[in-house]
Amino acid sequence: NSDDSTTQGEVSDLQYYLQQKGYFSSQITGQYRKITEEAVKYYQKDNNIKTTGTVYKDTAEKIQESCFLK
């Protein structure tokens, strides 16, 4: 499991993004645990990305694209 100390704050950023998109309703903790993994899976499923629960290239690119298309 990852957290902000090993990702330079990216877990909190991911949780915030997922929260804004309606996939993550918990408190932002900066810890990549089961609830964040489940939110990522729902996001992946809705965006036709292989549902792994892990943010690899395809998921990261979709998030980045979404941020630029506000």
mmCIF file of N, CA and C in Angstrom:
data_model
loop_
_atom_site.group_PDB
_atom_site.id
_atom_site.type_symbol
_atom_site.label_atom_id
_atom_site.label_comp_id
_atom_site.label_asym_id
_atom_site.label_seq_id
_atom_site.Cartn_x
_atom_site.Cartn_y
_atom_site.Cartn_z
ATOM 1 N N ASN A 1 0.831 -1.195 0.000
ATOM 2 C CA ASN A 1 0.000 0.000 0.000
ATOM 3 C C ASN A 1 0.869 1.249 0.000
ATOM 4 N N SER A 2 0.403 2.253 -0.700
ATOM 5 C CA SER A 2 1.140 3.505 -0.810
ATOM 6 C C SER A 2 0.514 4.569 0.072
ATOM 7 N N ASP A 3 1.283 5.619 0.293
ATOM 8 C CA ASP A 3 0.741 6.786 0.969
ATOM 9 C C ASP A 3 1.506 8.011 0.497
ATOM 10 N N ASP A 4 1.095 9.173 0.989
ATOM 11 C CA ASP A 4 1.700 10.423 0.534
ATOM 12 C C ASP A 4 3.198 10.499 0.777
ATOM 13 N N SER A 5 3.696 9.832 1.810
ATOM 14 C CA SER A 5 5.125 9.918 2.107
ATOM 15 C C SER A 5 5.976 9.249 1.030
ATOM 16 N N THR A 6 5.397 8.299 0.289
ATOM 17 C CA THR A 6 6.154 7.630 -0.773
ATOM 18 C C THR A 6 5.771 8.105 -2.170
ATOM 19 N N THR A 7 4.755 8.966 -2.262
ATOM 20 C CA THR A 7 4.292 9.419 -3.587
ATOM 21 C C THR A 7 4.291 10.935 -3.732
ATOM 22 N N GLN A 8 4.953 11.614 -2.843
ATOM 23 C CA GLN A 8 5.014 13.079 -2.866
ATOM 24 C C GLN A 8 3.620 13.720 -2.917
ATOM 25 N N GLY A 9 2.682 13.158 -2.171
ATOM 26 C CA GLY A 9 1.349 13.738 -2.072
ATOM 27 C C GLY A 9 0.365 13.305 -3.137
ATOM 28 N N GLU A 10 0.783 12.407 -4.020
ATOM 29 C CA GLU A 10 -0.090 12.013 -5.127
ATOM 30 C C GLU A 10 -1.326 11.230 -4.681
ATOM 31 N N VAL A 11 -1.249 10.521 -3.572
ATOM 32 C CA VAL A 11 -2.422 9.773 -3.109
ATOM 33 C C VAL A 11 -3.526 10.752 -2.698
ATOM 34 N N SER A 12 -3.176 11.788 -1.969
ATOM 35 C CA SER A 12 -4.166 12.802 -1.604
ATOM 36 C C SER A 12 -4.739 13.477 -2.842
ATOM 37 N N ASP A 13 -3.881 13.774 -3.800
ATOM 38 C CA ASP A 13 -4.344 14.376 -5.053
ATOM 39 C C ASP A 13 -5.330 13.458 -5.763
ATOM 40 N N LEU A 14 -5.013 12.169 -5.802
ATOM 41 C CA LEU A 14 -5.895 11.187 -6.429
ATOM 42 C C LEU A 14 -7.218 11.118 -5.686
ATOM 43 N N GLN A 15 -7.171 11.056 -4.359
ATOM 44 C CA GLN A 15 -8.406 10.993 -3.576
ATOM 45 C C GLN A 15 -9.251 12.247 -3.796
ATOM 46 N N TYR A 16 -8.627 13.393 -3.852
ATOM 47 C CA TYR A 16 -9.349 14.642 -4.101
ATOM 48 C C TYR A 16 -10.006 14.601 -5.482
ATOM 49 N N TYR A 17 -9.255 14.184 -6.485
ATOM 50 C CA TYR A 17 -9.796 14.078 -7.840
ATOM 51 C C TYR A 17 -11.000 13.144 -7.864
ATOM 52 N N LEU A 18 -10.845 11.958 -7.282
ATOM 53 C CA LEU A 18 -11.935 10.987 -7.259
ATOM 54 C C LEU A 18 -13.135 11.514 -6.474
ATOM 55 N N GLN A 19 -12.877 12.281 -5.439
ATOM 56 C CA GLN A 19 -13.948 12.886 -4.656
ATOM 57 C C GLN A 19 -14.715 13.895 -5.509
ATOM 58 N N GLN A 20 -13.997 14.709 -6.250
ATOM 59 C CA GLN A 20 -14.632 15.711 -7.107
ATOM 60 C C GLN A 20 -15.470 15.076 -8.215
ATOM 61 N N LYS A 21 -15.067 13.885 -8.634
ATOM 62 C CA LYS A 21 -15.779 13.170 -9.702
ATOM 63 C C LYS A 21 -16.884 12.266 -9.162
ATOM 64 N N GLY A 22 -17.020 12.199 -7.834
ATOM 65 C CA GLY A 22 -18.090 11.427 -7.227
ATOM 66 C C GLY A 22 -17.783 9.959 -6.974
ATOM 67 N N TYR A 23 -16.528 9.585 -7.017
ATOM 68 C CA TYR A 23 -16.133 8.190 -6.805
ATOM 69 C C TYR A 23 -15.620 7.906 -5.397
ATOM 70 N N PHE A 24 -15.250 8.937 -4.678
ATOM 71 C CA PHE A 24 -14.628 8.778 -3.363
ATOM 72 C C PHE A 24 -15.359 9.686 -2.382
ATOM 73 N N SER A 25 -16.047 9.097 -1.420
ATOM 74 C CA SER A 25 -16.840 9.913 -0.498
ATOM 75 C C SER A 25 -16.264 9.949 0.916
ATOM 76 N N SER A 26 -15.129 9.331 1.100
ATOM 77 C CA SER A 26 -14.493 9.310 2.414
ATOM 78 C C SER A 26 -13.600 10.525 2.614
ATOM 79 N N GLN A 27 -13.071 10.639 3.811
ATOM 80 C CA GLN A 27 -12.115 11.697 4.120
ATOM 81 C C GLN A 27 -10.805 11.435 3.378
ATOM 82 N N ILE A 28 -10.193 12.483 2.889
ATOM 83 C CA ILE A 28 -8.900 12.359 2.225
ATOM 84 C C ILE A 28 -7.849 12.082 3.294
ATOM 85 N N THR A 29 -7.187 10.945 3.139
ATOM 86 C CA THR A 29 -6.215 10.506 4.150
ATOM 87 C C THR A 29 -4.781 10.488 3.634
ATOM 88 N N GLY A 30 -4.624 10.447 2.312
ATOM 89 C CA GLY A 30 -3.275 10.312 1.771
ATOM 90 C C GLY A 30 -2.763 8.891 1.839
ATOM 91 N N GLN A 31 -3.644 7.943 2.140
ATOM 92 C CA GLN A 31 -3.260 6.536 2.228
ATOM 93 C C GLN A 31 -4.050 5.733 1.199
ATOM 94 N N TYR A 32 -3.335 4.994 0.369
ATOM 95 C CA TYR A 32 -3.962 4.186 -0.673
ATOM 96 C C TYR A 32 -4.314 2.834 -0.078
ATOM 97 N N ARG A 33 -5.527 2.745 0.399
ATOM 98 C CA ARG A 33 -6.014 1.513 1.012
ATOM 99 C C ARG A 33 -7.219 1.009 0.222
ATOM 100 N N LYS A 34 -7.938 0.081 0.772
ATOM 101 C CA LYS A 34 -9.037 -0.598 0.075
ATOM 102 C C LYS A 34 -10.086 0.373 -0.475
ATOM 103 N N ILE A 35 -10.467 1.374 0.290
ATOM 104 C CA ILE A 35 -11.515 2.290 -0.155
ATOM 105 C C ILE A 35 -11.072 3.115 -1.375
ATOM 106 N N THR A 36 -9.803 3.493 -1.412
ATOM 107 C CA THR A 36 -9.281 4.218 -2.572
ATOM 108 C C THR A 36 -9.194 3.284 -3.768
ATOM 109 N N GLU A 37 -8.747 2.066 -3.531
ATOM 110 C CA GLU A 37 -8.663 1.067 -4.600
ATOM 111 C C GLU A 37 -10.043 0.831 -5.223
ATOM 112 N N GLU A 38 -11.067 0.715 -4.394
ATOM 113 C CA GLU A 38 -12.430 0.495 -4.896
ATOM 114 C C GLU A 38 -12.908 1.693 -5.713
ATOM 115 N N ALA A 39 -12.593 2.904 -5.256
ATOM 116 C CA ALA A 39 -12.968 4.110 -5.997
ATOM 117 C C ALA A 39 -12.277 4.131 -7.360
ATOM 118 N N VAL A 40 -11.015 3.752 -7.388
ATOM 119 C CA VAL A 40 -10.275 3.688 -8.657
ATOM 120 C C VAL A 40 -10.920 2.658 -9.585
ATOM 121 N N LYS A 41 -11.332 1.528 -9.054
ATOM 122 C CA LYS A 41 -11.983 0.502 -9.879
ATOM 123 C C LYS A 41 -13.264 1.032 -10.514
ATOM 124 N N TYR A 42 -14.088 1.732 -9.738
ATOM 125 C CA TYR A 42 -15.321 2.307 -10.297
ATOM 126 C C TYR A 42 -14.993 3.330 -11.380
ATOM 127 N N TYR A 43 -13.983 4.154 -11.128
ATOM 128 C CA TYR A 43 -13.556 5.145 -12.122
ATOM 129 C C TYR A 43 -13.089 4.446 -13.395
ATOM 130 N N GLN A 44 -12.273 3.416 -13.242
ATOM 131 C CA GLN A 44 -11.771 2.678 -14.393
ATOM 132 C C GLN A 44 -12.921 2.055 -15.182
ATOM 133 N N LYS A 45 -13.853 1.426 -14.491
ATOM 134 C CA LYS A 45 -14.982 0.781 -15.145
ATOM 135 C C LYS A 45 -15.788 1.794 -15.950
ATOM 136 N N ASP A 46 -16.082 2.936 -15.353
ATOM 137 C CA ASP A 46 -16.865 3.970 -16.030
ATOM 138 C C ASP A 46 -16.136 4.592 -17.208
ATOM 139 N N ASN A 47 -14.823 4.464 -17.242
ATOM 140 C CA ASN A 47 -14.028 5.065 -18.311
ATOM 141 C C ASN A 47 -13.420 4.032 -19.251
ATOM 142 N N ASN A 48 -13.966 2.817 -19.220
ATOM 143 C CA ASN A 48 -13.522 1.738 -20.118
ATOM 144 C C ASN A 48 -12.027 1.475 -20.048
ATOM 145 N N ILE A 49 -11.526 1.459 -18.830
ATOM 146 C CA ILE A 49 -10.120 1.157 -18.577
ATOM 147 C C ILE A 49 -10.100 -0.179 -17.838
ATOM 148 N N LYS A 50 -9.113 -1.007 -18.128
ATOM 149 C CA LYS A 50 -8.995 -2.288 -17.430
ATOM 150 C C LYS A 50 -9.104 -2.057 -15.916
ATOM 151 N N THR A 51 -10.029 -2.772 -15.290
ATOM 152 C CA THR A 51 -10.344 -2.566 -13.879
ATOM 153 C C THR A 51 -9.356 -3.327 -12.988
ATOM 154 N N THR A 52 -8.333 -2.594 -12.530
ATOM 155 C CA THR A 52 -7.292 -3.185 -11.698
ATOM 156 C C THR A 52 -7.285 -2.623 -10.284
ATOM 157 N N GLY A 53 -7.813 -1.420 -10.120
ATOM 158 C CA GLY A 53 -7.744 -0.757 -8.823
ATOM 159 C C GLY A 53 -6.416 -0.078 -8.573
ATOM 160 N N THR A 54 -5.543 -0.147 -9.550
ATOM 161 C CA THR A 54 -4.229 0.477 -9.452
ATOM 162 C C THR A 54 -4.104 1.527 -10.560
ATOM 163 N N VAL A 55 -3.473 2.633 -10.244
ATOM 164 C CA VAL A 55 -3.327 3.708 -11.227
ATOM 165 C C VAL A 55 -2.046 3.488 -12.019
ATOM 166 N N TYR A 56 -2.217 2.828 -13.164
ATOM 167 C CA TYR A 56 -1.115 2.667 -14.104
ATOM 168 C C TYR A 56 -1.296 3.670 -15.230
ATOM 169 N N LYS A 57 -0.570 3.503 -16.294
ATOM 170 C CA LYS A 57 -0.505 4.476 -17.381
ATOM 171 C C LYS A 57 -1.875 4.885 -17.928
ATOM 172 N N ASP A 58 -2.726 3.928 -18.286
ATOM 173 C CA ASP A 58 -4.015 4.262 -18.892
ATOM 174 C C ASP A 58 -4.878 5.105 -17.961
ATOM 175 N N THR A 59 -4.912 4.736 -16.706
ATOM 176 C CA THR A 59 -5.716 5.476 -15.735
ATOM 177 C C THR A 59 -5.130 6.861 -15.501
ATOM 178 N N ALA A 60 -3.827 6.935 -15.341
ATOM 179 C CA ALA A 60 -3.165 8.221 -15.114
ATOM 180 C C ALA A 60 -3.385 9.160 -16.294
ATOM 181 N N GLU A 61 -3.308 8.638 -17.512
ATOM 182 C CA GLU A 61 -3.520 9.459 -18.700
ATOM 183 C C GLU A 61 -4.956 9.981 -18.754
ATOM 184 N N LYS A 62 -5.928 9.148 -18.399
ATOM 185 C CA LYS A 62 -7.328 9.575 -18.410
ATOM 186 C C LYS A 62 -7.569 10.664 -17.373
ATOM 187 N N ILE A 63 -6.979 10.506 -16.199
ATOM 188 C CA ILE A 63 -7.117 11.526 -15.153
ATOM 189 C C ILE A 63 -6.491 12.831 -15.625
ATOM 190 N N GLN A 64 -5.299 12.738 -16.187
ATOM 191 C CA GLN A 64 -4.607 13.932 -16.654
ATOM 192 C C GLN A 64 -5.419 14.613 -17.756
ATOM 193 N N GLU A 65 -5.926 13.850 -18.687
ATOM 194 C CA GLU A 65 -6.752 14.378 -19.779
ATOM 195 C C GLU A 65 -7.980 15.096 -19.214
ATOM 196 N N SER A 66 -8.623 14.475 -18.252
ATOM 197 C CA SER A 66 -9.815 15.040 -17.634
ATOM 198 C C SER A 66 -9.518 16.364 -16.955
ATOM 199 N N CYS A 67 -8.365 16.465 -16.326
ATOM 200 C CA CYS A 67 -7.989 17.702 -15.638
ATOM 201 C C CYS A 67 -7.789 18.860 -16.614
ATOM 202 N N PHE A 68 -7.334 18.553 -17.812
ATOM 203 C CA PHE A 68 -7.095 19.597 -18.804
ATOM 204 C C PHE A 68 -8.362 19.981 -19.559
ATOM 205 N N LEU A 69 -9.387 19.137 -19.508
ATOM 206 C CA LEU A 69 -10.609 19.384 -20.275
ATOM 207 C C LEU A 69 -11.714 20.039 -19.450
ATOM 208 N N LYS A 70 -11.413 20.539 -18.300
ATOM 209 C CA LYS A 70 -12.413 21.135 -17.419
ATOM 210 C C LYS A 70 -13.423 21.865 -18.228
#
